[in-house]
PDB file of C-alpha atoms in Angstrom:
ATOM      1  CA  UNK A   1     -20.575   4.237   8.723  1.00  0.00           C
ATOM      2  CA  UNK A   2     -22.549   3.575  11.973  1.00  0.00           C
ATOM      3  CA  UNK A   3     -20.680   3.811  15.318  1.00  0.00           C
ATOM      4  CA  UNK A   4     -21.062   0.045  15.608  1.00  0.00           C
ATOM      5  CA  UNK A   5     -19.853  -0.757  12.290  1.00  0.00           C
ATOM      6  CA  UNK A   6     -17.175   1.539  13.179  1.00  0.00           C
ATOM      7  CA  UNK A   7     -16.502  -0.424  16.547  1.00  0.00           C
ATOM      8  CA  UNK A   8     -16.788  -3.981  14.768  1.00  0.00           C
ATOM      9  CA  UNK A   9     -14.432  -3.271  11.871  1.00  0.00           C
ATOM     10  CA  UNK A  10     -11.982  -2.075  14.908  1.00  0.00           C
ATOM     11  CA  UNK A  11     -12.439  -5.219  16.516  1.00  0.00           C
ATOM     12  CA  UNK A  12     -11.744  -7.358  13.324  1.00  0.00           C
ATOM     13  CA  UNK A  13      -8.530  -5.509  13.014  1.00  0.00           C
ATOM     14  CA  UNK A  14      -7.413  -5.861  16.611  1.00  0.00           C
ATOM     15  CA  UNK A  15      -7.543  -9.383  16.170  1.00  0.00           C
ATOM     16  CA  UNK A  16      -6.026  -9.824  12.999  1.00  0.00           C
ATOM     17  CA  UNK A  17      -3.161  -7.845  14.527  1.00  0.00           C
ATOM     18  CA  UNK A  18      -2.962 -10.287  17.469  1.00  0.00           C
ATOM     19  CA  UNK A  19      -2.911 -13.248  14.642  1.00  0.00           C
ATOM     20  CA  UNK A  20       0.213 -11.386  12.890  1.00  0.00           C
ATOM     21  CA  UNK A  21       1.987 -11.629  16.059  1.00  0.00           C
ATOM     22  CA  UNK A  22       1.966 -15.070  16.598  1.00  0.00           C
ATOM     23  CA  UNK A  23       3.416 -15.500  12.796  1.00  0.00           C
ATOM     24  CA  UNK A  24       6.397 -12.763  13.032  1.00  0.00           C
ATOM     25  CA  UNK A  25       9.972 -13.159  14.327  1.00  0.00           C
ATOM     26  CA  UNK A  26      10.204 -11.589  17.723  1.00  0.00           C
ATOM     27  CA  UNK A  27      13.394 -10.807  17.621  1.00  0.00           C
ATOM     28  CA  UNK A  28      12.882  -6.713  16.891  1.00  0.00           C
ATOM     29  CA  UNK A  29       9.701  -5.776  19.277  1.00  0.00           C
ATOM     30  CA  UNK A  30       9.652  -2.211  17.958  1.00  0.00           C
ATOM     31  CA  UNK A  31      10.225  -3.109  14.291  1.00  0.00           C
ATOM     32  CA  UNK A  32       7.578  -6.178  14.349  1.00  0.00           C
ATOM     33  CA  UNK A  33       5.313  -4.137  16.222  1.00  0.00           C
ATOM     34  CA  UNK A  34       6.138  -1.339  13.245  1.00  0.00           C
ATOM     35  CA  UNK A  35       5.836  -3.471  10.638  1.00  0.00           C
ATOM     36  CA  UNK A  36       2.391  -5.019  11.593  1.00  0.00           C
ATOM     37  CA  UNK A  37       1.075  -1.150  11.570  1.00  0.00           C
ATOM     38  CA  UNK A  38       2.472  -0.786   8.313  1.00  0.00           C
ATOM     39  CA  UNK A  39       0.653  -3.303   6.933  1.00  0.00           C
ATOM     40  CA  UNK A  40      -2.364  -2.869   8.410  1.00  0.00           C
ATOM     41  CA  UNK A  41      -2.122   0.740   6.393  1.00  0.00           C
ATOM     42  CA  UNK A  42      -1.121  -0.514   3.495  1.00  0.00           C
ATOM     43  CA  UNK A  43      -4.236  -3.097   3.765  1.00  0.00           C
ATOM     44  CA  UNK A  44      -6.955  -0.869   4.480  1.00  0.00           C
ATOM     45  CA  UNK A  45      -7.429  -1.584   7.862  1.00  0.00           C
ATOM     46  CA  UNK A  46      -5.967   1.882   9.320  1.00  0.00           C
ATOM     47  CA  UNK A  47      -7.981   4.893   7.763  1.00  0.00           C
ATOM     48  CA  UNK A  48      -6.580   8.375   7.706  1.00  0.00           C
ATOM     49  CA  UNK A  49      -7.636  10.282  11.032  1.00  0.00           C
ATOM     50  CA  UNK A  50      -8.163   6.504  12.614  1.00  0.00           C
ATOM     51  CA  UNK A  51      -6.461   6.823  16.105  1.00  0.00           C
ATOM     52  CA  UNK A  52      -4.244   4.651  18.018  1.00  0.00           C
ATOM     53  CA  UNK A  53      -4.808   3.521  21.368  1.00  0.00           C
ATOM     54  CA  UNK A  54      -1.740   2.675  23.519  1.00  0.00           C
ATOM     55  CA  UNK A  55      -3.599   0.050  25.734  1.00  0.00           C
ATOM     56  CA  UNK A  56      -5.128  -2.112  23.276  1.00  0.00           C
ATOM     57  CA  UNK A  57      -2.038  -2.337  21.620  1.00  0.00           C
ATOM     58  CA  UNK A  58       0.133  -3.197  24.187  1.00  0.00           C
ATOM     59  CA  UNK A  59      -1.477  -6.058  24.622  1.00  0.00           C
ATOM     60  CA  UNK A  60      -2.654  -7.321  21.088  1.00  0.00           C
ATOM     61  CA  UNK A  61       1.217  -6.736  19.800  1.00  0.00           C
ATOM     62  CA  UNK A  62       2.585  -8.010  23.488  1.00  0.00           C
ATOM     63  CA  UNK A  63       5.268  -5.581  23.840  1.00  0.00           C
ATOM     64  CA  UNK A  64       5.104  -3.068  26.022  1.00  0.00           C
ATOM     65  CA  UNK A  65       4.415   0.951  26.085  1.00  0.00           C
ATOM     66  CA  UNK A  66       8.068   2.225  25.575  1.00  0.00           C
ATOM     67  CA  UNK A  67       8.516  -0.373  22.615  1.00  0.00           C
ATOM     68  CA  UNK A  68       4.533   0.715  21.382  1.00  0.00           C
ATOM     69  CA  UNK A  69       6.184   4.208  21.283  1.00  0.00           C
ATOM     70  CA  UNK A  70       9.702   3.476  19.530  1.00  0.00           C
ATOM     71  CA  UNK A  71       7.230   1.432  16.871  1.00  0.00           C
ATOM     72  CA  UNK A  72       5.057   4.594  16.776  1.00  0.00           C
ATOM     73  CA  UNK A  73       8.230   6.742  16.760  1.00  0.00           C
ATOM     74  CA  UNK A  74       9.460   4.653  13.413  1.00  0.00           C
ATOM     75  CA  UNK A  75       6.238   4.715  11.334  1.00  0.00           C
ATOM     76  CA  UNK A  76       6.062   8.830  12.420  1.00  0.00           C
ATOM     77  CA  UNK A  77       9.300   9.146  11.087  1.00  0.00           C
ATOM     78  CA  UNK A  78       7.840   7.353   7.677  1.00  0.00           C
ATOM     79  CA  UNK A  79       5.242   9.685   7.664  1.00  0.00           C
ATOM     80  CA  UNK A  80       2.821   6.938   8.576  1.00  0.00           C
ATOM     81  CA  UNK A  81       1.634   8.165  11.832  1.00  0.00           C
ATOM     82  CA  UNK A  82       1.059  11.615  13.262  1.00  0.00           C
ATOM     83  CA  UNK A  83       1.153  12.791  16.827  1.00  0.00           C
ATOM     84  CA  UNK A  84      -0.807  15.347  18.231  1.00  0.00           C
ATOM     85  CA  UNK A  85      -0.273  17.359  21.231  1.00  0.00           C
ATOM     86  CA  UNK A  86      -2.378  16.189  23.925  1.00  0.00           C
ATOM     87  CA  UNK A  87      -4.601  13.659  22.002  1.00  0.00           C
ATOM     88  CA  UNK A  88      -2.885  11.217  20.603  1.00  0.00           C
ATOM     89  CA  UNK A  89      -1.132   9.419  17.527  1.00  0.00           C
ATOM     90  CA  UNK A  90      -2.982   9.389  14.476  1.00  0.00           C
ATOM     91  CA  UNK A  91      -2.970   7.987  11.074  1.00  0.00           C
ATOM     92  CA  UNK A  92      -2.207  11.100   8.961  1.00  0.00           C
ATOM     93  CA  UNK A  93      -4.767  12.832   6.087  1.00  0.00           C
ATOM     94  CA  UNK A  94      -3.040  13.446   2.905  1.00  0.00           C
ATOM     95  CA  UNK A  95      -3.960  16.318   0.285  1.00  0.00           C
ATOM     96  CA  UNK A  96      -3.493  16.712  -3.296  1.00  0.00           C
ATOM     97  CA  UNK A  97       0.256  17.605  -2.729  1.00  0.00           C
ATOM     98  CA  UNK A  98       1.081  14.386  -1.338  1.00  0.00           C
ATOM     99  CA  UNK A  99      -0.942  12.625  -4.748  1.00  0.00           C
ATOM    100  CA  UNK A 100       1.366  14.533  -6.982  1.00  0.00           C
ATOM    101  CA  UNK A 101       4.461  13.494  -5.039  1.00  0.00           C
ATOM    102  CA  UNK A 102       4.132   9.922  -4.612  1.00  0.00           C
ATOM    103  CA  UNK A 103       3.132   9.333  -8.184  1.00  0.00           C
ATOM    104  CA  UNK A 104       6.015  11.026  -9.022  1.00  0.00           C
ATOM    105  CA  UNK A 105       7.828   8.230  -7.148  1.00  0.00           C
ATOM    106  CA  UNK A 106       5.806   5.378  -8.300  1.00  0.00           C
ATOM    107  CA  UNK A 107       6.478   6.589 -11.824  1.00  0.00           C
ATOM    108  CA  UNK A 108      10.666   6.655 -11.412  1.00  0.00           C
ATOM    109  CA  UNK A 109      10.531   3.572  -9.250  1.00  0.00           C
ATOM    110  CA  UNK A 110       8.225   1.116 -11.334  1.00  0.00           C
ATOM    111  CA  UNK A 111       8.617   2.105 -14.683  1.00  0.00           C
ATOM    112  CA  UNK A 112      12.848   2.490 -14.416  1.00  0.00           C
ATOM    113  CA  UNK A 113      12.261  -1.191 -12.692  1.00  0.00           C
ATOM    114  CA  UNK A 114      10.213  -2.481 -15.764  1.00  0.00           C
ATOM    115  CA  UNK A 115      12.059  -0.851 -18.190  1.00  0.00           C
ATOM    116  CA  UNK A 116      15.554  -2.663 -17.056  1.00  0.00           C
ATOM    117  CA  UNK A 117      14.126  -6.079 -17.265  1.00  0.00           C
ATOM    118  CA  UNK A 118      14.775  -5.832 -20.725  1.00  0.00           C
ATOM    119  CA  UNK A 119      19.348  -5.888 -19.630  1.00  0.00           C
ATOM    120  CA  UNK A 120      18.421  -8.623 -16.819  1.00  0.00           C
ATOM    121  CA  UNK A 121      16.512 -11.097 -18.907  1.00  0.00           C
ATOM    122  CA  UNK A 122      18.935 -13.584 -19.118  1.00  0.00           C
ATOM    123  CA  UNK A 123      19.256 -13.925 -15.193  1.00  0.00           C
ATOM    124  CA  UNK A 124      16.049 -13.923 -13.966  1.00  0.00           C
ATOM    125  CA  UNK A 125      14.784 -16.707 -12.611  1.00  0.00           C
ATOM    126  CA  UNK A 126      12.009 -18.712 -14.105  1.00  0.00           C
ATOM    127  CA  UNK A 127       9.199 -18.239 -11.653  1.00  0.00           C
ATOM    128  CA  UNK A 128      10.345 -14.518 -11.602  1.00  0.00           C
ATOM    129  CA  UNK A 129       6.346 -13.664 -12.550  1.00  0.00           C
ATOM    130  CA  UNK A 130       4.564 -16.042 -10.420  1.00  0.00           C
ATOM    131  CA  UNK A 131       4.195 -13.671  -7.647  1.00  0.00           C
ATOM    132  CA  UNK A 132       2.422 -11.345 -10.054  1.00  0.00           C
ATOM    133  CA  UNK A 133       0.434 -13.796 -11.605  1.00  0.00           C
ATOM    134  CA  UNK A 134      -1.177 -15.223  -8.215  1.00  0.00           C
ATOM    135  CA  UNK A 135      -1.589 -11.322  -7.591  1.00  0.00           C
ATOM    136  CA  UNK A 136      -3.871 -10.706 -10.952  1.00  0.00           C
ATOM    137  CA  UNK A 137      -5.689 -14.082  -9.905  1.00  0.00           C
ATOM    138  CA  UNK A 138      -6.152 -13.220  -6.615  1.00  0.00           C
ATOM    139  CA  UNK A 139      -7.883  -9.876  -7.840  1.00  0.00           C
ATOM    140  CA  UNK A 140      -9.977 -11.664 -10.709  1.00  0.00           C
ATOM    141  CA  UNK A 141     -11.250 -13.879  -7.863  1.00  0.00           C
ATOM    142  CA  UNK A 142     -12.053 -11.186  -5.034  1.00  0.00           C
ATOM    143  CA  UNK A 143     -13.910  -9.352  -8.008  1.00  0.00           C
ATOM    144  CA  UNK A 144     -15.934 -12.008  -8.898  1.00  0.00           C
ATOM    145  CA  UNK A 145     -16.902 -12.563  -5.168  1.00  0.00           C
ATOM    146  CA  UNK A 146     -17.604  -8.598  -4.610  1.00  0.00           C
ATOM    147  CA  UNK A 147     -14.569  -8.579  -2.197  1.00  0.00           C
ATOM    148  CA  UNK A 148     -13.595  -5.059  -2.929  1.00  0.00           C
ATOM    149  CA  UNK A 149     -11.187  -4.470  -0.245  1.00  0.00           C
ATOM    150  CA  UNK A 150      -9.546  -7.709  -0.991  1.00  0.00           C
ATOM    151  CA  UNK A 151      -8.900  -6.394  -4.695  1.00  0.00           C
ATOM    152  CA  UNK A 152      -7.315  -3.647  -3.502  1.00  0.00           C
ATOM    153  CA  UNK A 153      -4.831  -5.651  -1.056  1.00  0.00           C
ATOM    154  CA  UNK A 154      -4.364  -7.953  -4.281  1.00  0.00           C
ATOM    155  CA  UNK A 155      -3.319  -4.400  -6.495  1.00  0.00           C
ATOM    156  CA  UNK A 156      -1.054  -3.708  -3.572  1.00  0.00           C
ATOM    157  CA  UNK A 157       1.030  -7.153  -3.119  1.00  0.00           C
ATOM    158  CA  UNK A 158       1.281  -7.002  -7.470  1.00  0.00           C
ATOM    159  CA  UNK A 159       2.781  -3.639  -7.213  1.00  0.00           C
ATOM    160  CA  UNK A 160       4.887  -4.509  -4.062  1.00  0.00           C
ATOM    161  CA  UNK A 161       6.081  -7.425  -6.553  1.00  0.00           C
ATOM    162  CA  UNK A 162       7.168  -5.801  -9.452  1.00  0.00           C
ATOM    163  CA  UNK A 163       9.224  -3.438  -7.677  1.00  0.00           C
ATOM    164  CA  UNK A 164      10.545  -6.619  -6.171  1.00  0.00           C
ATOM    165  CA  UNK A 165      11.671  -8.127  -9.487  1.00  0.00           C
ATOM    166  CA  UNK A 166      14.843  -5.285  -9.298  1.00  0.00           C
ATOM    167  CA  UNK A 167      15.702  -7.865  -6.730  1.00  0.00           C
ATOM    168  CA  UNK A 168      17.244  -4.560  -4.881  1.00  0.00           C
ATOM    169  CA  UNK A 169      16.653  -4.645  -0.547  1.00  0.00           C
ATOM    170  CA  UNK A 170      16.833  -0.747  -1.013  1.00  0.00           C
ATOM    171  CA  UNK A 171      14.331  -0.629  -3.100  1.00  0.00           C
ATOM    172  CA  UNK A 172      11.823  -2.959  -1.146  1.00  0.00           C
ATOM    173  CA  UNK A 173      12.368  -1.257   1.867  1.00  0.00           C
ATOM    174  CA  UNK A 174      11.204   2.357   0.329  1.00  0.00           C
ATOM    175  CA  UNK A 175       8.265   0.012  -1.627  1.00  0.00           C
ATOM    176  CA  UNK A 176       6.699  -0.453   2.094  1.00  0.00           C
ATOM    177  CA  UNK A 177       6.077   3.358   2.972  1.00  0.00           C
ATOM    178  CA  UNK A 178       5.165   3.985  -0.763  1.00  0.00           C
ATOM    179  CA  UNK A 179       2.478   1.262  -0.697  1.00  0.00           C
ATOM    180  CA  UNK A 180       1.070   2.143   2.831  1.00  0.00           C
ATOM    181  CA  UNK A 181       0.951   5.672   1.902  1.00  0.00           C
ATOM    182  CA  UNK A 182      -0.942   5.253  -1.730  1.00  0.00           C
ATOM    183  CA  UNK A 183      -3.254   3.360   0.274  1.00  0.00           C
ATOM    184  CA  UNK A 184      -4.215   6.603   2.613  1.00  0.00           C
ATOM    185  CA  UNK A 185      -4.798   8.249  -0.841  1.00  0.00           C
ATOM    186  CA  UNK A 186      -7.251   5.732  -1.910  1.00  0.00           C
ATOM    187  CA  UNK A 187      -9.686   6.298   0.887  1.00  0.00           C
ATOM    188  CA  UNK A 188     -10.685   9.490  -0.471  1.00  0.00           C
ATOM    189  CA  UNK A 189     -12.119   7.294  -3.812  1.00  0.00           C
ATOM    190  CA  UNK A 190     -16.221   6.551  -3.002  1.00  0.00           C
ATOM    191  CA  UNK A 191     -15.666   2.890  -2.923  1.00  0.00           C
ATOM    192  CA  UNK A 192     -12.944   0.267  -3.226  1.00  0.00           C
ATOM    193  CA  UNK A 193     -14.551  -0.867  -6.546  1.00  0.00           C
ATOM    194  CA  UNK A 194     -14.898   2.492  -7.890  1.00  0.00           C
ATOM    195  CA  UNK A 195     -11.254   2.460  -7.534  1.00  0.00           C
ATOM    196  CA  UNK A 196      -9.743  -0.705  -8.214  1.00  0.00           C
ATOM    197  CA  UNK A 197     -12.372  -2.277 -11.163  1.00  0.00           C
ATOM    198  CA  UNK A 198     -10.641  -0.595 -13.554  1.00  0.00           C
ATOM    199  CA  UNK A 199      -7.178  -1.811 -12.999  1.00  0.00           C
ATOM    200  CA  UNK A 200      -8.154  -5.265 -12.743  1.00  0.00           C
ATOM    201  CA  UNK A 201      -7.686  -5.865 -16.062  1.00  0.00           C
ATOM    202  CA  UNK A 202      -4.860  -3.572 -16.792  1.00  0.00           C
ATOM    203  CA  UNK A 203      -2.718  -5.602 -14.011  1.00  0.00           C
ATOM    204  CA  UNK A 204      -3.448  -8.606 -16.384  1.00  0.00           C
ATOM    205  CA  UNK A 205      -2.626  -7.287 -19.273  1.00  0.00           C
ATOM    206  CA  UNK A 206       0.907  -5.734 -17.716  1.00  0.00           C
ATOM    207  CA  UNK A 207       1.497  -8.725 -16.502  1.00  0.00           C
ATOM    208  CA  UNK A 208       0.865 -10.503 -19.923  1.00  0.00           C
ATOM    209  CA  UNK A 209       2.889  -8.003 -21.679  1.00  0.00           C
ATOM    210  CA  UNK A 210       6.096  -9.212 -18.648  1.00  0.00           C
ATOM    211  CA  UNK A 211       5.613 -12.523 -19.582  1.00  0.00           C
ATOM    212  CA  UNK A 212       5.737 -12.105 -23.383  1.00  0.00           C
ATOM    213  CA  UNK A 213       8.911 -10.211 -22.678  1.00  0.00           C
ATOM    214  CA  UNK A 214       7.567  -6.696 -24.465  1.00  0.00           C
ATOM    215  CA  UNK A 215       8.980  -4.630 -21.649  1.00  0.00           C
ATOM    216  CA  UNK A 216       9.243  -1.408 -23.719  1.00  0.00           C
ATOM    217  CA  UNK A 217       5.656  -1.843 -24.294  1.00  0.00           C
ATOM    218  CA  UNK A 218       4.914  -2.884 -20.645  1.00  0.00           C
ATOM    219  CA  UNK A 219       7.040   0.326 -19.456  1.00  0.00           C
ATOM    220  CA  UNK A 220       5.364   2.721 -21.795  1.00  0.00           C
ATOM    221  CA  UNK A 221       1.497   0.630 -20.521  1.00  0.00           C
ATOM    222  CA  UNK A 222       2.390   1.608 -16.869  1.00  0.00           C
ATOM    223  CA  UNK A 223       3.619   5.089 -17.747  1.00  0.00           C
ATOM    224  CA  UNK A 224       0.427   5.457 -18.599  1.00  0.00           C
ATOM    225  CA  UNK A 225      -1.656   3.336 -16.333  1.00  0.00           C
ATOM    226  CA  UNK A 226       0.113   5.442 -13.343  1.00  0.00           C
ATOM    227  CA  UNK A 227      -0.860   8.948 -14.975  1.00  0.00           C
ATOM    228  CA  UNK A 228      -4.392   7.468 -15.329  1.00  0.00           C
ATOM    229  CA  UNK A 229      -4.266   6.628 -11.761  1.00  0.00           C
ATOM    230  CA  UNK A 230      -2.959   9.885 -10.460  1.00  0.00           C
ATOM    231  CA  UNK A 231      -5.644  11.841 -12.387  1.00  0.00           C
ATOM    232  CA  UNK A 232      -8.709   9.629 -10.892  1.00  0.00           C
ATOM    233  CA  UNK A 233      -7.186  10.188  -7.468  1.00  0.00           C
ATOM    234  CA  UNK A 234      -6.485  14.057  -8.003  1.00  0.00           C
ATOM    235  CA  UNK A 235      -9.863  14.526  -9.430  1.00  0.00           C
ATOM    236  CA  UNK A 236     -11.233  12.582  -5.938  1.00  0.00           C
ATOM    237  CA  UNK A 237      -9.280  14.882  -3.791  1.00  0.00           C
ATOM    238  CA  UNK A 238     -10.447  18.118  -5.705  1.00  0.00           C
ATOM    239  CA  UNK A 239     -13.985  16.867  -5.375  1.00  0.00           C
ATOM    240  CA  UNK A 240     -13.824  16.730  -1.433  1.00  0.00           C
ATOM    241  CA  UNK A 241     -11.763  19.714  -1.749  1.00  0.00           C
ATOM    242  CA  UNK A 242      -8.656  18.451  -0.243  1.00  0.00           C
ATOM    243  CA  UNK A 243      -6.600  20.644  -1.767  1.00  0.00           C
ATOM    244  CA  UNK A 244      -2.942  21.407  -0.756  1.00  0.00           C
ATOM    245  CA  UNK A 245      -2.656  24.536   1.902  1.00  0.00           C
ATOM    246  CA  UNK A 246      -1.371  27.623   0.559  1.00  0.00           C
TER     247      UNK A 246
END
């Protein structure tokens, strides 16, 4: 990408960060200001190696340096930031190490979530799939309009959401770093729709599988669809030979 496009895209995101702050409860500077950084990983908008500049961020997230720097201080502690000695905090670059890892948690989290639908049937709630269902929509429609990046935020918020239905805060709390981190790992893919076209479809067909009540069959689908992921994303990282130091 050009330095302009570079400079533009940073731009965009500066003030779609100063939007989020006008929506958020201001009651936790350091946590708010955390949690719109998070976000912005988990969306796309924060590429490994991107760096963070103190000054614009002071004053786009209106708090000031030594809250900046307890938010930084939380997300490093995620493993959502890096700092580096005399230069700066950083986005981090993941390897092939960190692929095997958090698929490992993505398949003990999702699938175990999945498969114990099947015991809380009776007390979900009704709308219990709606979230998911707007999610596949959402997906189908940013598709059809070559919104790549979009389709990817719209993979995110479904998987956010069926972790959700274990209706556990623990659980939704680890989903965040999960999510944010995955979406470091997809960067290394050519293109958004090289990544996400082919789980357009399987995110409807999970979700049809949830709503018929087959969750065996939906747990064994995303078994599956998550060791079809990792492999893609391993392959990616071999390719650009990110491999894990020795």
């Amino acid at each position: 990408m050009s330095t302009g496009g570079a400079e533009t895209e940073r731009q965009a995101w500066l003030r779609t960060v100063a939007a989020d702050v006008s929506r958020l409860d201001r009651s936790s500077s350091a946590e708010r200001a955390a949690d719109i950084l998070r976000r912005s990983i988990t969306e796309g908008a924060l590429p490994p190696g991107a760096q963070l500049s103190e000054i614009e961020l002071t004053e786009v997230l209106e708090v000031s340096r030594n809250t900046l720097r307890e938010a930084f201080r939380l997300l490093t502690h995620e493993g959502l930031l890096v700092y580096k000695l005399h230069r700066g905090v950083f986005v981090p670059e993941l390897d092939e190490r960190d692929v095997i890892d958090l698929y490992r948690l993505r398949r003990v989290l999702e699938v175990d979530v999945v498969r114990g639908l099947a015991d809380r049937d009776p007390e979900l709630p009704a709308g219990r799939l709606e979230p998911l269902q707007d999610d596949v929509e959402a997906a189908e429609a940013a598709a059809r309009a070559d919104r790549w990046p979009a389709v990817g935020t719209a993979n995110m918020r479904f998987h956010e959401h069926l972790i959700g239905l274990a209706d556990s805060s623990r659980m939704d709390a680890m989903t965040g770093r999960l999510l944010a981190e995955l979406r470091l790992l997809f960067h290394v893919i050519a293109t958004p729709r090289e990544l996400h076209e082919p789980y357009i479809e399987r995110n409807r067909r999970l979700f049809e599988l949830l709503e018929a009540r087959k969750y065996d069959e939906a747990a064994a689908d995303l078994h599956q669809y998550l060791l079809d992921s990792e492999a893609g994303i391993l392959a990616a990282f071999r390719d650009k030979g990110l491999r894990a130091p020795v």
